[in-house]
mmCIF file of C-alpha atoms in Angstrom:
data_model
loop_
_atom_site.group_PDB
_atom_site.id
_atom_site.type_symbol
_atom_site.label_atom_id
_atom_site.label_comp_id
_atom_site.label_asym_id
_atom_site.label_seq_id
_atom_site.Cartn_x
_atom_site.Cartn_y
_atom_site.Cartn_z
ATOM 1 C CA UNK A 1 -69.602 4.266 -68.360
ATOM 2 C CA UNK A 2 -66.728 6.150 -69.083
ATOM 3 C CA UNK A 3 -63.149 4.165 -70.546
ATOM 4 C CA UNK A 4 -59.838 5.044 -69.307
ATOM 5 C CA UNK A 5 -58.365 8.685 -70.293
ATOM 6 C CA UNK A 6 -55.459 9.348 -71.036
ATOM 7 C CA UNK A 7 -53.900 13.025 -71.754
ATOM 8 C CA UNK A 8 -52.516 14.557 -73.229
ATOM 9 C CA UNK A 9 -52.583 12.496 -76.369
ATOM 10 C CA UNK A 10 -49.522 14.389 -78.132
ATOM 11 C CA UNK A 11 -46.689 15.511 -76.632
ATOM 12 C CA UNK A 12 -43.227 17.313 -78.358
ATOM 13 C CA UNK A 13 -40.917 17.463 -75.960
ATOM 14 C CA UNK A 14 -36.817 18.216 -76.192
ATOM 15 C CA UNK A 15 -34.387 16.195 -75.030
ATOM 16 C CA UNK A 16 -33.397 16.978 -71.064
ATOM 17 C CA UNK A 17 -36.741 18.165 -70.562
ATOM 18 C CA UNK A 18 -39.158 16.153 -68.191
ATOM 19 C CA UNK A 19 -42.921 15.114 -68.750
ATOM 20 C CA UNK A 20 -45.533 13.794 -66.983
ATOM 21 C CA UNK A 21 -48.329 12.318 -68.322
ATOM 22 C CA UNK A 22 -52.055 11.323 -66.690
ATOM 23 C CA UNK A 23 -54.746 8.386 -66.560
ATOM 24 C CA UNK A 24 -57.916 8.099 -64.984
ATOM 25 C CA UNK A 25 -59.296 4.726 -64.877
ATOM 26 C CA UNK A 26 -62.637 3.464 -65.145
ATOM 27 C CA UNK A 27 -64.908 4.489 -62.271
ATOM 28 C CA UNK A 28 -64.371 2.035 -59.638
ATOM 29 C CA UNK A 29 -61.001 0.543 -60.870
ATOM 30 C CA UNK A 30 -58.436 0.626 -58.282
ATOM 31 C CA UNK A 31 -55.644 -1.065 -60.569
ATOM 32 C CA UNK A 32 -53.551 1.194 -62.992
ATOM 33 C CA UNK A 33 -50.411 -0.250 -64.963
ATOM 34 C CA UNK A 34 -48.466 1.550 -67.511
ATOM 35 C CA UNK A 35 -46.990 0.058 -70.880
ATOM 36 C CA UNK A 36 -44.250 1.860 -73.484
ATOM 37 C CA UNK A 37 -44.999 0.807 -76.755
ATOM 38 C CA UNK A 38 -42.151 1.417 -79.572
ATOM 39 C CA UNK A 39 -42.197 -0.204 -83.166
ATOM 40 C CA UNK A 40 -38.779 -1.918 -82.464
ATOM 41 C CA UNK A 41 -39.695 -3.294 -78.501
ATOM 42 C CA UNK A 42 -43.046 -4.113 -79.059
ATOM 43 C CA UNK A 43 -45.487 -3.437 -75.412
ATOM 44 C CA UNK A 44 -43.389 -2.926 -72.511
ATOM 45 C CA UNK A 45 -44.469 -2.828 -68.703
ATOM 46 C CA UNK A 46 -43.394 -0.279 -67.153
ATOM 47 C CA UNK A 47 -45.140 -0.572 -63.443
ATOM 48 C CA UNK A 48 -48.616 -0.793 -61.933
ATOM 49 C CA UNK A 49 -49.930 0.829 -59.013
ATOM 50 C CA UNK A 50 -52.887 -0.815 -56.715
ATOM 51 C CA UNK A 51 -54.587 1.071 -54.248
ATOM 52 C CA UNK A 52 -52.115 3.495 -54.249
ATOM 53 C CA UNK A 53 -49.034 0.989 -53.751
ATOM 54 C CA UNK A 54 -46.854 0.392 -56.692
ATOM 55 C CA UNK A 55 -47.178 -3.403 -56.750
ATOM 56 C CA UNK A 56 -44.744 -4.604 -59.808
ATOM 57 C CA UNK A 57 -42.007 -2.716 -61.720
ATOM 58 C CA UNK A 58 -40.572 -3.357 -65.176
ATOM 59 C CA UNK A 59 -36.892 -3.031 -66.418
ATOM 60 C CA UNK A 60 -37.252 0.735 -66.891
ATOM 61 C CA UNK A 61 -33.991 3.290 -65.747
ATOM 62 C CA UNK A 62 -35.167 5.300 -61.852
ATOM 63 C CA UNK A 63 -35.567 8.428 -64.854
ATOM 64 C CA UNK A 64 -39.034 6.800 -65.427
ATOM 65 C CA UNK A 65 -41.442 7.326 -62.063
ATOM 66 C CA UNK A 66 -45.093 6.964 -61.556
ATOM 67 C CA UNK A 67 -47.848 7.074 -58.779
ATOM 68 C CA UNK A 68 -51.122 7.130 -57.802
ATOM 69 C CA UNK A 69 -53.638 9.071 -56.075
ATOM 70 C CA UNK A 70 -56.176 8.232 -53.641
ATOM 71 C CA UNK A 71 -59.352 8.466 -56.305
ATOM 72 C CA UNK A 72 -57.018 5.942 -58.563
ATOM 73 C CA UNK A 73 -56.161 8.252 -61.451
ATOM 74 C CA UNK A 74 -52.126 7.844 -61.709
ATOM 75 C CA UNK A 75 -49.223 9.899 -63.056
ATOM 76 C CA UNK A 76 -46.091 8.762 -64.878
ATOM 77 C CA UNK A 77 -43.500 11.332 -65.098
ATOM 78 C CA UNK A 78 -40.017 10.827 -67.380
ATOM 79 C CA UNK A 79 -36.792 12.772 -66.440
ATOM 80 C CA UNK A 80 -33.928 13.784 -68.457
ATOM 81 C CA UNK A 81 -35.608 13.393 -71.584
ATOM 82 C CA UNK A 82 -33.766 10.785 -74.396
ATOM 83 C CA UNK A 83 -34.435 10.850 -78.030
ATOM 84 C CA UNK A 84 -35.317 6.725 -77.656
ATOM 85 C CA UNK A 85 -38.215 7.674 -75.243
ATOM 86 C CA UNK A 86 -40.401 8.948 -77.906
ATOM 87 C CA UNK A 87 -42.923 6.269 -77.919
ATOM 88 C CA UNK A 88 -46.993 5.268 -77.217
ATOM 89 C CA UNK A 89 -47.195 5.318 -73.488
ATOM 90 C CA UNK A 90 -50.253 3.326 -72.690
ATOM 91 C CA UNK A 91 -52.470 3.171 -69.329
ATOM 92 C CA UNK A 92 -54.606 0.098 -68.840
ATOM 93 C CA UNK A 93 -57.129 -0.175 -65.514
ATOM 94 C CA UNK A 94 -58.690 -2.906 -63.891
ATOM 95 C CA UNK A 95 -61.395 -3.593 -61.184
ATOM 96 C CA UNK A 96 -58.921 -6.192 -59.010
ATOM 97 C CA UNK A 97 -55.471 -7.770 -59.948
ATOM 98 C CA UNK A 98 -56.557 -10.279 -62.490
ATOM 99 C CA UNK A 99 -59.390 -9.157 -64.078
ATOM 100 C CA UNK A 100 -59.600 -7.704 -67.407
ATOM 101 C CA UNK A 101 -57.278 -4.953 -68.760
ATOM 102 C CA UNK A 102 -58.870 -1.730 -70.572
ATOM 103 C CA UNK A 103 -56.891 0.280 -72.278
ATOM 104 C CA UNK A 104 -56.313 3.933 -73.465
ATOM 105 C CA UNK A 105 -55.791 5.840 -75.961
ATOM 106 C CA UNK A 106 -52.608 6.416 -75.342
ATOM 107 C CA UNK A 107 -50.217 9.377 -74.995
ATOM 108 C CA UNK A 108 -48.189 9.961 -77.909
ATOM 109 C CA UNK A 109 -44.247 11.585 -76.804
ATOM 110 C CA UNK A 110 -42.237 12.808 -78.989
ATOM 111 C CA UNK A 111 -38.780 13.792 -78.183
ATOM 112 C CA UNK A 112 -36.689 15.853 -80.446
ATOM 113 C CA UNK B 1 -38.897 -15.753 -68.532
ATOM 114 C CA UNK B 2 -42.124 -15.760 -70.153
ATOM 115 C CA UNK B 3 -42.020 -15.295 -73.648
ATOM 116 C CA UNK B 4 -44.981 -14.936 -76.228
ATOM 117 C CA UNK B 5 -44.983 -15.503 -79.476
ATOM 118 C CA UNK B 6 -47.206 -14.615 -82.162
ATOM 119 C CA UNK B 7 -47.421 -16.224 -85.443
ATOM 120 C CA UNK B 8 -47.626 -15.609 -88.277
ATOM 121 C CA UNK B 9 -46.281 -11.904 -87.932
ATOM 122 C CA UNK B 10 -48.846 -10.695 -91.068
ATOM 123 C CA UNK B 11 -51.916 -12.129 -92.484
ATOM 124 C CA UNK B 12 -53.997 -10.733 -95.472
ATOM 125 C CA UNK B 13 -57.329 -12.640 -96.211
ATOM 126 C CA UNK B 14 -60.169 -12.088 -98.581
ATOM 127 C CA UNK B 15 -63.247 -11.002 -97.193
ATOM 128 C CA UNK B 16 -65.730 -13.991 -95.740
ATOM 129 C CA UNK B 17 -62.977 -16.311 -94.763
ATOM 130 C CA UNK B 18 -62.183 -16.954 -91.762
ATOM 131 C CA UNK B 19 -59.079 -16.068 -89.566
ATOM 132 C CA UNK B 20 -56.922 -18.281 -87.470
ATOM 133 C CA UNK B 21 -54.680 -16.297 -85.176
ATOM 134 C CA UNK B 22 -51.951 -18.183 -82.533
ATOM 135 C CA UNK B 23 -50.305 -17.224 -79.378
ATOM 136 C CA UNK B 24 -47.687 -19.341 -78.250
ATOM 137 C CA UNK B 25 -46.008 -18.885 -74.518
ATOM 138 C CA UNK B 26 -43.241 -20.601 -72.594
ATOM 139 C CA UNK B 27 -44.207 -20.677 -68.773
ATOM 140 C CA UNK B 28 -47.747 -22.329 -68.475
ATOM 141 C CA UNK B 29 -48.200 -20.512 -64.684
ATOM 142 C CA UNK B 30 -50.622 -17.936 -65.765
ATOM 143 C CA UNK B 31 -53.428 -16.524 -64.284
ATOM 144 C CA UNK B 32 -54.898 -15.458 -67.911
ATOM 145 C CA UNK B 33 -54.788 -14.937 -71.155
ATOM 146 C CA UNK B 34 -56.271 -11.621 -73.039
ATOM 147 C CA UNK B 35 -56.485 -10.900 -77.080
ATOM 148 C CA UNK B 36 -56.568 -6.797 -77.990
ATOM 149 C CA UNK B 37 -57.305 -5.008 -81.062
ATOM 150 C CA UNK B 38 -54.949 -2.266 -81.952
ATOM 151 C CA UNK B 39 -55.762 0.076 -84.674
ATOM 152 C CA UNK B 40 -53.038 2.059 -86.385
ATOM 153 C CA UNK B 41 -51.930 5.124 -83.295
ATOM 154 C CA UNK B 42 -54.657 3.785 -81.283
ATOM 155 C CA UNK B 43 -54.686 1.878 -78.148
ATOM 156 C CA UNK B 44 -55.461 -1.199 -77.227
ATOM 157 C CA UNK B 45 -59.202 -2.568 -77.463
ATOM 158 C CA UNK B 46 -60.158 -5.712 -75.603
ATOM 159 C CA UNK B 47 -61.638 -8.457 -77.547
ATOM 160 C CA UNK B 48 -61.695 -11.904 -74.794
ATOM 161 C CA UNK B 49 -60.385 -12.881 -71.381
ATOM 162 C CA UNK B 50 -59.764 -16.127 -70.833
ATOM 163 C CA UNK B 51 -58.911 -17.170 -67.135
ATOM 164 C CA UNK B 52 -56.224 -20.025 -66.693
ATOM 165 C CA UNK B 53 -59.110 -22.396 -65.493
ATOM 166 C CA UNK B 54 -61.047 -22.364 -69.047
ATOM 167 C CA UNK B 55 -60.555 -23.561 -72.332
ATOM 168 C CA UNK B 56 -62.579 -21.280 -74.041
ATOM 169 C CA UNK B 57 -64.386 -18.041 -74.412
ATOM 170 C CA UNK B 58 -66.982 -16.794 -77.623
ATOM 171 C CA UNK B 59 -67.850 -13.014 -78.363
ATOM 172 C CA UNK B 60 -69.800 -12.964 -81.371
ATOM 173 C CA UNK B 61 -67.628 -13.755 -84.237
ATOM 174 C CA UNK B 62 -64.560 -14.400 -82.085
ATOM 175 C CA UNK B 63 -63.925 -17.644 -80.405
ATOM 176 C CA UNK B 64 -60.084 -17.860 -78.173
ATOM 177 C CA UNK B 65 -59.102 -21.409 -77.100
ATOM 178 C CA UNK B 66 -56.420 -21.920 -74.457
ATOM 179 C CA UNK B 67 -54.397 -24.667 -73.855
ATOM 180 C CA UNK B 68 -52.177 -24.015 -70.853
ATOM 181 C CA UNK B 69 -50.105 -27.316 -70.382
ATOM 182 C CA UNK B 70 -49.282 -26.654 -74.083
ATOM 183 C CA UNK B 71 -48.505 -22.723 -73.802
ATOM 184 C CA UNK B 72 -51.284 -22.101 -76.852
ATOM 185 C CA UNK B 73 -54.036 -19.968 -77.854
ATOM 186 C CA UNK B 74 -55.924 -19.431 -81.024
ATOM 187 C CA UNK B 75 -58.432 -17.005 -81.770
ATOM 188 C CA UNK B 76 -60.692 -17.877 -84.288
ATOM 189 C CA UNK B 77 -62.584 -14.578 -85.963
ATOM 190 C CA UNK B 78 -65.755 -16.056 -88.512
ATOM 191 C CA UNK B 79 -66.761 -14.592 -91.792
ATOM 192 C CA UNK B 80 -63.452 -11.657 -91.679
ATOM 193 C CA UNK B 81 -64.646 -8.556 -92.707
ATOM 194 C CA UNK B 82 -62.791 -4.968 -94.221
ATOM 195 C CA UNK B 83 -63.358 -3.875 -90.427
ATOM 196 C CA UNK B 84 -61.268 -6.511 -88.820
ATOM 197 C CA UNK B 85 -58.255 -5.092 -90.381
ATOM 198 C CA UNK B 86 -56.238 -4.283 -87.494
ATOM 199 C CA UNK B 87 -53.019 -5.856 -85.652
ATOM 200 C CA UNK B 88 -54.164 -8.365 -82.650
ATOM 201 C CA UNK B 89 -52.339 -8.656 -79.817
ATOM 202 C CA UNK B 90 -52.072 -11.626 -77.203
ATOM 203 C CA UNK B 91 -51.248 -11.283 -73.750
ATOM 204 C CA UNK B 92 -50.866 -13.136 -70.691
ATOM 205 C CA UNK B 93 -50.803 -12.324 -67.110
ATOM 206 C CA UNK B 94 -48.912 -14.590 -64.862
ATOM 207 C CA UNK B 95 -47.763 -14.019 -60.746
ATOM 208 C CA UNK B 96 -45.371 -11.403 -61.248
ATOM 209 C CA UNK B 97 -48.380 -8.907 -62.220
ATOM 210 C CA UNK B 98 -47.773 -7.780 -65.588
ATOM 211 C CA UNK B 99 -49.323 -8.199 -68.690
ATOM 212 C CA UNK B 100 -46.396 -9.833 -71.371
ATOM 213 C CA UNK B 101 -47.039 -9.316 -74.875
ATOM 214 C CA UNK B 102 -46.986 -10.900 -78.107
ATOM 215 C CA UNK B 103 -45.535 -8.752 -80.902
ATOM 216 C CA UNK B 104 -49.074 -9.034 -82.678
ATOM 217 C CA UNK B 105 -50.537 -10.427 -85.960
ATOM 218 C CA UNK B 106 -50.829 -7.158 -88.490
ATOM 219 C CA UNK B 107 -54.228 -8.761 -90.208
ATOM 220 C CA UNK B 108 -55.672 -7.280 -93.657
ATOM 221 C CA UNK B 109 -59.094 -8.071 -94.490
ATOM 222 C CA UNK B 110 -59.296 -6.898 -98.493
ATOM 223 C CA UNK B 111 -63.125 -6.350 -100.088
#
């Protein structure tokens, strides 16, 4: 059974630019949330989407935007590119709401 | 807020003993509780769920306790080896949806 993908897994971006990155979740999973990870914040949540319904949001500026698509794999896109937005953006799927989280690989953005 | 809060922040062992890793968290209303593995660039690898109704769950050399009208959890990993050098992660999931995170326990395992 295949895990969750992630890509890309490296990204160099410059600042102003805009990204998106994509997740498909296990086969079956309905649930995809999204998590920034940065050496000095630790795992942040940045929203999670359920059946195509965003269903919780995290304290992230309107320049970070996600959704998801009726076979469950999910986009997050980032506007107006800042330097502190280079980070580990993670994707973690589940089968319901409180079952267990599996996680990516992870997307690696850099912004210069 | 929740909060979670893992100590200690880094933990280097000799190989064969065993490790003791805790979770702390402030708001007891969770709905679980779920320890990762993170290697260095890598994402996160699930290692035990433990819903708010148990007090424990076992996976081989790992054993998680949770103690929810105290805010605790403990993993316990037997017999460490070189491979479970790696930072572990703690994370619980209360009503509002989200996973919160611990800032992890950076473990060395030396031969």
């Amino acid at each position: 059974k295949a895990g969750v993908t992630q890509t890309p897994r490296y990204l160099i971006k410059t600042r102003g630019q805009q990204v998106t990155l994509s997740c498909s979740p296990i086969s079956g999973h309905r649930s995809v949330s999204w998590y920034q990870q940065t050496p000095g914040q630790g795992l942040q949540f940045l929203f999670e989407y359920f059946s195509e319904t965003q269903r919780n949001k995290g304290n992230f500026p309107g320049r970070f935007s996600g959704r998801q698509f009726s076979n469950s794999r999910s986009e997050m896109n980032v506007s107006t590119l800042e330097l502190g937005d280079s980070a580990l953006y993670l994707c973690a799927s589940r089968g319901q709401l409180n079952t267990e989280a599996f996680f990516g690989q992870g997307t690696r953005l850099t912004v210069v | 807020k929740q909060e979670v809060t893992q100590i200690p922040a880094a933990l280097s062992v000799p190989e064969g003993e065993n490790l003791v890793l805790n979770c702390s968290f402030t708001d007891s209303a969770i709905y679980n509780l779920q320890w990762f593995r993170q290697d260095p660039g890598k994402g996160l690898t699930s290692l035990l769920l433990i819903q708010s109704s148990q007090r424990e769950q076992t996976s081989g050399r790992l054993n998680a306790s949770l103690d929810k009208s105290s805010g605790r959890s403990t993993l316990y990993i037997a017999a460490s080896q070189p491979g479970d050098s790696a930072t572990y992660l703690c994370a619980v999931k209360g009503s509002w949806g989200k996973l919160q995170f611990g800032a992890g326990t950076q473990v060395v395992v030396t031969p």
